[in-house]
Coordinates of C-alpha atoms in Angstrom, one line a residue:
C6 CA 74.8 73.0 23.4
T7 CA 75.5 70.2 25.9
Y8 CA 74.3 66.7 25.0
G9 CA 75.0 64.2 27.7
C10 CA 78.8 64.7 28.3
K11 CA 79.5 66.4 25.0
T12 CA 79.4 70.0 23.9
Y13 CA 78.4 70.8 20.4
S14 CA 78.9 73.9 18.5
S15 CA 75.7 73.4 16.6
Q16 CA 72.3 73.7 18.1
S17 CA 71.1 70.9 15.9
G18 CA 73.0 68.3 17.8
C19 CA 70.9 69.0 20.9
S20 CA 67.6 67.6 19.7
D21 CA 67.8 64.7 22.0
V22 CA 68.0 65.3 25.7
C23 CA 69.8 62.8 27.9
T24 CA 69.8 62.9 31.6
V25 CA 72.9 60.7 31.9
C26 CA 76.1 60.5 29.9
Y27 CA 75.9 58.1 26.9
D28 CA 78.2 57.2 24.1
D29 CA 77.7 59.7 21.3
N30 CA 76.4 56.8 19.1
C31 CA 73.0 57.1 20.8
H32 CA 72.6 60.4 19.1
N33 CA 73.0 58.7 15.8
R34 CA 70.6 55.8 16.5
T35 CA 67.3 55.6 14.5
A36 CA 64.4 54.0 16.4
V37 CA 62.3 51.4 14.4
S38 CA 58.7 52.3 13.7
V39 CA 56.4 50.0 15.7
P40 CA 53.2 49.2 13.7
A41 CA 49.7 49.0 15.1
N42 CA 48.9 45.9 17.2
A43 CA 52.7 45.5 18.0
S44 CA 55.0 46.3 20.9
C45 CA 58.8 47.0 21.1
S46 CA 60.7 43.9 21.9
S47 CA 64.2 45.3 22.4
Y48 CA 66.1 48.6 22.6
F49 CA 69.6 49.7 21.5
S50 CA 72.1 48.8 24.2
D51 CA 73.7 52.2 24.1
C52 CA 70.5 54.0 23.7
P53 CA 67.7 52.4 25.8
N54 CA 65.1 54.9 24.9
K55 CA 65.2 53.9 21.2
C56 CA 63.4 50.8 20.0
S57 CA 65.5 48.4 17.9
A58 CA 62.9 45.6 17.2
W59 CA 59.2 44.9 17.6
T60 CA 56.9 41.8 17.8
C61 CA 53.1 41.5 17.2
N62 CA 50.8 41.5 20.1
S63 CA 49.0 38.3 21.2
G64 CA 46.4 37.2 18.7
Y65 CA 48.3 38.9 15.8
K66 CA 50.9 37.7 13.4
Q67 CA 53.5 39.6 11.3
S68 CA 52.8 40.3 7.7
G69 CA 55.5 42.4 6.2
N70 CA 55.8 45.6 8.3
S71 CA 52.3 45.1 9.7
C72 CA 50.5 42.9 12.3
V73 CA 47.4 41.3 11.1
C74 CA 44.9 39.2 13.0
A75 CA 46.1 35.6 13.5
T76 CA 42.5 34.2 13.6
T77 CA 40.4 34.4 10.4
C78 CA 36.6 34.3 10.7
T79 CA 35.4 32.9 7.4
N80 CA 32.3 31.0 6.3
S81 CA 32.7 27.2 6.3
V82 CA 30.1 27.0 3.5
S83 CA 29.7 29.5 0.8
S84 CA 26.5 28.3 -0.9
K85 CA 23.3 26.4 0.0
P86 CA 20.7 24.7 -2.2
A87 CA 17.1 25.9 -2.8
N88 CA 14.7 25.4 0.1
S89 CA 17.4 25.5 2.8
T90 CA 18.7 27.8 5.5
Y91 CA 22.2 28.5 6.6
V92 CA 23.3 27.2 10.0
T93 CA 25.3 30.0 11.7
S94 CA 27.6 30.5 14.7
S95 CA 29.6 33.3 16.3
C96 CA 33.3 33.7 15.7
T97 CA 35.6 36.1 17.7
A98 CA 38.9 37.3 16.2
C99 CA 41.1 40.1 17.6
G100 CA 38.2 41.3 19.8
V101 CA 35.7 41.5 17.0
T102 CA 32.8 39.0 16.9
T103 CA 31.2 38.1 13.6
T104 CA 28.5 35.6 12.4
I105 CA 29.7 33.0 10.0
N106 CA 27.9 30.2 8.0
T107 CA 29.0 26.8 9.3
D108 CA 26.4 24.5 7.4
W109 CA 22.9 24.5 5.9
K110 CA 19.7 22.6 6.7
C111 CA 16.6 21.9 4.7
N112 CA 13.5 24.0 5.5
S113 CA 10.5 22.4 7.1
G114 CA 8.7 20.0 4.8
Y115 CA 11.9 19.1 2.9
N116 CA 14.5 16.3 3.3
K117 CA 18.2 16.3 2.5
S118 CA 19.1 14.3 -0.6
G119 CA 22.8 14.7 -1.4
N120 CA 23.4 18.4 -1.9
S121 CA 19.8 19.2 -2.4
C122 CA 16.6 19.6 -0.5
V123 CA 13.7 17.6 -1.9
C124 CA 10.0 17.8 -0.8
A125 CA 9.4 15.4 2.1
T126 CA 5.8 14.7 0.9
T127 CA 5.2 12.9 -2.4
C128 CA 1.9 13.6 -4.1
K129 CA 1.2 10.8 -6.6
D130 CA -1.7 8.6 -7.6
T131 CA -2.3 5.7 -5.3
A132 CA -4.7 3.8 -7.5
T133 CA -5.1 2.9 -11.2
V134 CA -8.4 3.4 -12.9
P135 CA -9.5 0.4 -14.9
A136 CA -11.8 0.4 -17.9
N137 CA -15.5 1.1 -17.2
A138 CA -14.7 3.1 -14.1
T139 CA -14.4 6.7 -12.8
A140 CA -11.5 8.0 -10.8
V141 CA -12.0 9.0 -7.2
K142 CA -9.7 12.0 -6.5
S143 CA -8.5 14.0 -3.5
N144 CA -6.2 16.9 -2.8
C145 CA -2.6 16.4 -1.7
T146 CA -0.5 19.3 -0.5
A147 CA 3.3 19.1 -0.7
C148 CA 5.7 21.9 0.0
G149 CA 3.1 24.6 -0.5
Q150 CA 1.7 23.1 -3.8
T151 CA -1.7 21.4 -3.9
Y152 CA -2.2 18.5 -6.4
S153 CA -5.2 16.4 -7.3
I154 CA -4.3 12.7 -7.1
I155 CA -6.3 9.5 -7.8
T156 CA -7.0 7.6 -4.6
G157 CA -9.5 5.0 -5.9
F158 CA -12.2 4.4 -8.4
T159 CA -15.9 3.6 -8.7
C160 CA -17.4 1.4 -11.3
N161 CA -19.7 2.9 -13.9
S162 CA -23.4 2.1 -14.0
G163 CA -23.9 -1.5 -15.0
Y164 CA -20.5 -2.7 -13.7
T165 CA -19.4 -4.0 -10.4
K166 CA -16.0 -4.1 -8.7
S167 CA -14.0 -7.3 -8.9
G168 CA -10.5 -6.9 -7.5
N169 CA -8.9 -4.1 -9.5
E170 CA -11.3 -4.3 -12.3
C171 CA -14.8 -3.3 -13.1
V172 CA -16.8 -6.1 -14.6
A173 CA -20.3 -6.2 -16.0
Q174 CA -22.9 -6.8 -13.3
C175 CA -24.1 -10.4 -13.4
K176 CA -27.5 -11.2 -14.7
I177 CA -29.5 -14.3 -14.4
G178 CA -28.4 -16.6 -17.3
D179 CA -24.9 -15.1 -17.6
I180 CA -21.8 -17.2 -17.6
L181 CA -19.9 -16.9 -14.4
Y182 CA -16.0 -16.9 -14.6
S183 CA -13.3 -17.7 -12.1
D184 CA -12.4 -14.0 -11.8
A185 CA -16.0 -13.4 -10.6
S186 CA -17.0 -11.6 -13.8
C187 CA -20.0 -12.4 -15.9
S188 CA -21.0 -12.2 -19.6
S189 CA -23.9 -13.2 -21.7
S190 CA -21.7 -15.1 -24.2
K191 CA -18.5 -17.0 -23.7
V192 CA -15.3 -14.9 -23.4
S193 CA -12.1 -16.3 -24.8
G194 CA -9.3 -16.6 -22.3
K195 CA -11.5 -16.8 -19.3
T196 CA -12.4 -19.9 -17.3
A197 CA -16.2 -20.4 -17.1
I198 CA -17.3 -22.1 -13.8
G199 CA -21.1 -21.9 -13.9
V200 CA -24.2 -20.0 -14.9
V201 CA -25.9 -17.4 -12.8
A202 CA -29.2 -18.9 -11.6
Y203 CA -30.6 -16.5 -8.9
I204 CA -30.0 -12.9 -7.8
N205 CA -31.8 -11.2 -4.9
G206 CA -29.8 -8.4 -3.3
S207 CA -26.6 -9.8 -1.9
T208 CA -27.8 -13.4 -2.5
K209 CA -26.3 -14.7 -5.7
L210 CA -26.4 -18.3 -6.8
A211 CA -24.8 -20.1 -9.7
V212 CA -25.3 -23.7 -11.0
S213 CA -22.4 -25.9 -12.1
L214 CA -21.7 -26.4 -15.8
V215 CA -21.9 -30.2 -15.4
E216 CA -24.3 -32.6 -13.7
K217 CA -24.5 -36.4 -13.2
S218 CA -27.2 -38.9 -12.5
G219 CA -27.0 -41.1 -9.4
P220 CA -28.4 -41.7 -5.9
W221 CA -28.6 -39.3 -3.0
D222 CA -26.4 -41.9 -1.2
Y223 CA -26.2 -45.6 -1.1
V224 CA -26.1 -45.3 2.7
T225 CA -29.7 -44.8 3.7
S226 CA -29.3 -44.2 7.4
D227 CA -30.7 -41.0 8.9
V228 CA -28.4 -38.0 9.0
S229 CA -28.9 -36.9 12.6
C230 CA -27.8 -33.3 12.1
L231 CA -30.4 -32.8 9.3
T232 CA -33.9 -31.6 10.0
N233 CA -36.5 -34.1 8.7
Y234 CA -39.0 -32.2 6.6
Q235 CA -42.2 -34.2 6.5
S236 CA -44.2 -32.2 3.9
S237 CA -43.3 -30.7 0.6
S238 CA -44.3 -27.2 1.7
S239 CA -42.1 -27.4 4.8
A240 CA -39.2 -28.7 2.6
L241 CA -39.4 -25.5 0.5
T242 CA -38.5 -23.5 3.6
D243 CA -35.0 -25.1 3.7
M244 CA -32.5 -22.7 2.1
N245 CA -29.4 -24.2 3.9
G246 CA -27.8 -26.2 1.2
S247 CA -24.2 -25.3 2.1
S248 CA -24.6 -26.2 5.8
N249 CA -26.7 -29.3 4.9
T250 CA -23.8 -30.5 2.7
Q251 CA -21.3 -30.2 5.5
C252 CA -23.7 -31.9 7.9
I253 CA -24.0 -34.9 5.6
L254 CA -20.2 -35.2 5.1
N255 CA -19.7 -35.0 8.9
D256 CA -22.4 -37.5 9.7
G257 CA -19.9 -40.3 10.7
N258 CA -21.1 -42.8 8.1
S259 CA -19.2 -43.2 4.9
R260 CA -20.6 -40.6 2.5
N261 CA -17.9 -40.7 -0.3
S262 CA -20.5 -41.9 -2.7
S263 CA -23.1 -39.3 -1.8
A264 CA -24.4 -36.4 -3.9
A265 CA -23.2 -34.1 -1.1
Y266 CA -19.6 -35.4 -1.5
Y267 CA -19.8 -35.0 -5.3
C268 CA -20.7 -31.3 -4.9
N269 CA -18.3 -30.6 -2.1
T270 CA -15.3 -31.9 -4.2
H271 CA -16.4 -30.1 -7.4
K272 CA -13.5 -27.9 -8.4
P273 CA -13.9 -26.5 -12.0
T274 CA -10.8 -24.3 -11.5
S275 CA -7.6 -24.4 -9.4
S276 CA -7.8 -20.8 -8.3
G277 CA -10.2 -17.9 -8.0
T278 CA -14.0 -18.1 -7.7
G279 CA -15.2 -21.7 -8.0
R280 CA -12.1 -23.5 -6.7
S281 CA -14.2 -24.5 -3.7
G282 CA -17.5 -23.8 -1.9
W283 CA -19.8 -25.9 -4.1
Y284 CA -22.6 -27.7 -2.3
L285 CA -25.7 -29.8 -2.9
P286 CA -28.6 -27.2 -2.9
A287 CA -31.5 -27.4 -0.5
A288 CA -35.0 -27.9 -1.7
G289 CA -35.9 -24.3 -1.3
E290 CA -32.8 -23.2 -3.3
L291 CA -33.8 -25.5 -6.2
Y292 CA -37.3 -24.2 -6.1
I293 CA -36.4 -20.5 -6.3
I294 CA -34.4 -21.0 -9.5
A295 CA -37.5 -22.6 -11.3
P296 CA -38.7 -19.2 -12.7
N297 CA -35.3 -18.7 -14.2
F298 CA -35.0 -22.1 -15.7
S299 CA -35.1 -21.1 -19.4
K300 CA -32.5 -18.4 -18.9
I301 CA -30.2 -20.8 -17.0
N302 CA -30.4 -23.3 -19.8
Q303 CA -29.7 -20.6 -22.4
G304 CA -26.6 -19.7 -20.4
L305 CA -25.5 -23.3 -20.3
K306 CA -26.0 -23.5 -24.0
N307 CA -23.9 -20.3 -24.5
A308 CA -21.2 -21.9 -22.4
G309 CA -21.4 -25.0 -24.5
K310 CA -22.4 -27.2 -21.6
T311 CA -25.1 -29.7 -20.7
Q312 CA -28.5 -28.1 -20.1
M313 CA -30.7 -29.0 -17.2
G314 CA -33.5 -31.4 -18.1
T315 CA -37.0 -30.0 -18.2
S316 CA -38.5 -33.0 -16.7
S317 CA -35.5 -34.1 -14.6
D318 CA -35.6 -34.5 -10.9
Y319 CA -32.7 -33.0 -9.0
W320 CA -31.6 -34.1 -5.6
S321 CA -31.7 -31.6 -2.8
S322 CA -29.8 -31.8 0.5
T323 CA -33.1 -31.6 2.3
E324 CA -33.9 -34.9 4.1
N325 CA -37.5 -36.3 4.3
Y326 CA -36.7 -39.0 6.8
T327 CA -34.4 -41.9 7.4
S328 CA -34.2 -43.4 3.8
Y329 CA -35.8 -40.6 1.8
A330 CA -34.7 -37.1 0.6
W331 CA -36.5 -34.5 -1.4
T332 CA -36.1 -34.0 -5.1
V333 CA -37.1 -30.9 -7.1
R334 CA -38.0 -30.6 -10.7
P335 CA -37.1 -26.9 -11.5
G336 CA -37.9 -27.3 -15.1
T337 CA -41.7 -27.4 -14.4
D338 CA -43.8 -24.4 -13.6
S339 CA -44.7 -25.8 -10.2
G340 CA -41.3 -27.0 -9.1
Q341 CA -42.8 -28.8 -6.2
P342 CA -40.5 -31.2 -4.3
T343 CA -41.1 -35.0 -4.3
A344 CA -39.7 -37.4 -1.7
A345 CA -37.6 -40.2 -3.2
S346 CA -35.6 -43.1 -1.9
K347 CA -32.0 -42.0 -1.2
S348 CA -30.5 -45.0 -2.9
T349 CA -32.4 -44.6 -6.2
P350 CA -29.5 -45.1 -8.6
S351 CA -30.9 -43.5 -11.8
G352 CA -33.5 -41.1 -13.0
H353 CA -32.3 -38.4 -10.6
Y354 CA -29.6 -35.8 -11.2
I355 CA -27.1 -33.9 -9.2
R356 CA -26.4 -30.2 -10.1
C357 CA -24.2 -28.3 -7.7
F358 CA -24.7 -24.8 -6.5
L359 CA -22.3 -22.0 -5.6
S360 CA -22.9 -18.8 -3.6
F361 CA -20.7 -16.1 -5.1

């Protein structure tokens, strides 16, 4: 058998076929095994057809006698909280594209809070129900769950709303307090400011707890902005005590000694109902409380205050003419007004009114 330039006596030596003459060492060379994803990087110098070393192809790296992919497609996050969804992206490694988890986001209706997803909508009561009241409720849906929440309240029968409380509805003769509540007897811890004297729909009047005697005003000039009521019947049509009081005070003459000034500055409390707004009642307003006179006096008695005199004349803010104003005696059945000299110093009384 001829191998290259040599002649062998044994046929087994002729397994390799050479076309040129090489050193006999080539016959004894053993080629290395090239793994998958690799290429021969060099050959034996005396046997160029036999691989002596290999390297991994681009994108692969050597691991022992193998070539493994140099790029690893793995999930950036391995877990997510409840009510969330994975954020994914494509990753290509060694020609193979896979989907990996890169983050997570909260589902619709939820907000991220640290490592959790919490409901974006909060269903909770928006009002507190006080005593003597009934809750007003409505449905609230949050994250697929429907809840019944308290959104307000209505006062029970016999009670009326006062801020965030339900207080007993005022009745004629009740004591009126600075928190706008009423009671038939004095309540400890509350500030009494007056007694309810008249109620008709939304019109509610209270009388002050105190009174004093004195003139309408020592200044007897005509108050130009007041209407002069010439008859007692016409005087009873005047229901404008509040505006009359301001008219008198803005007259331009000094009115600091007037009954109107006394009522305008009456402040039985520093805050709440009654801190301001008191006025000298008009003749018609004094007249309409006459049927309630006994109830008013009982309320004043319950409050421990001075009662109105049965035969006392009370100044109104209704003018008769230049030096005269109308007085009313609500303690009598008739309660008809009488014109009196504005400067009368005694025998006439001032009791202030409040619209509440």
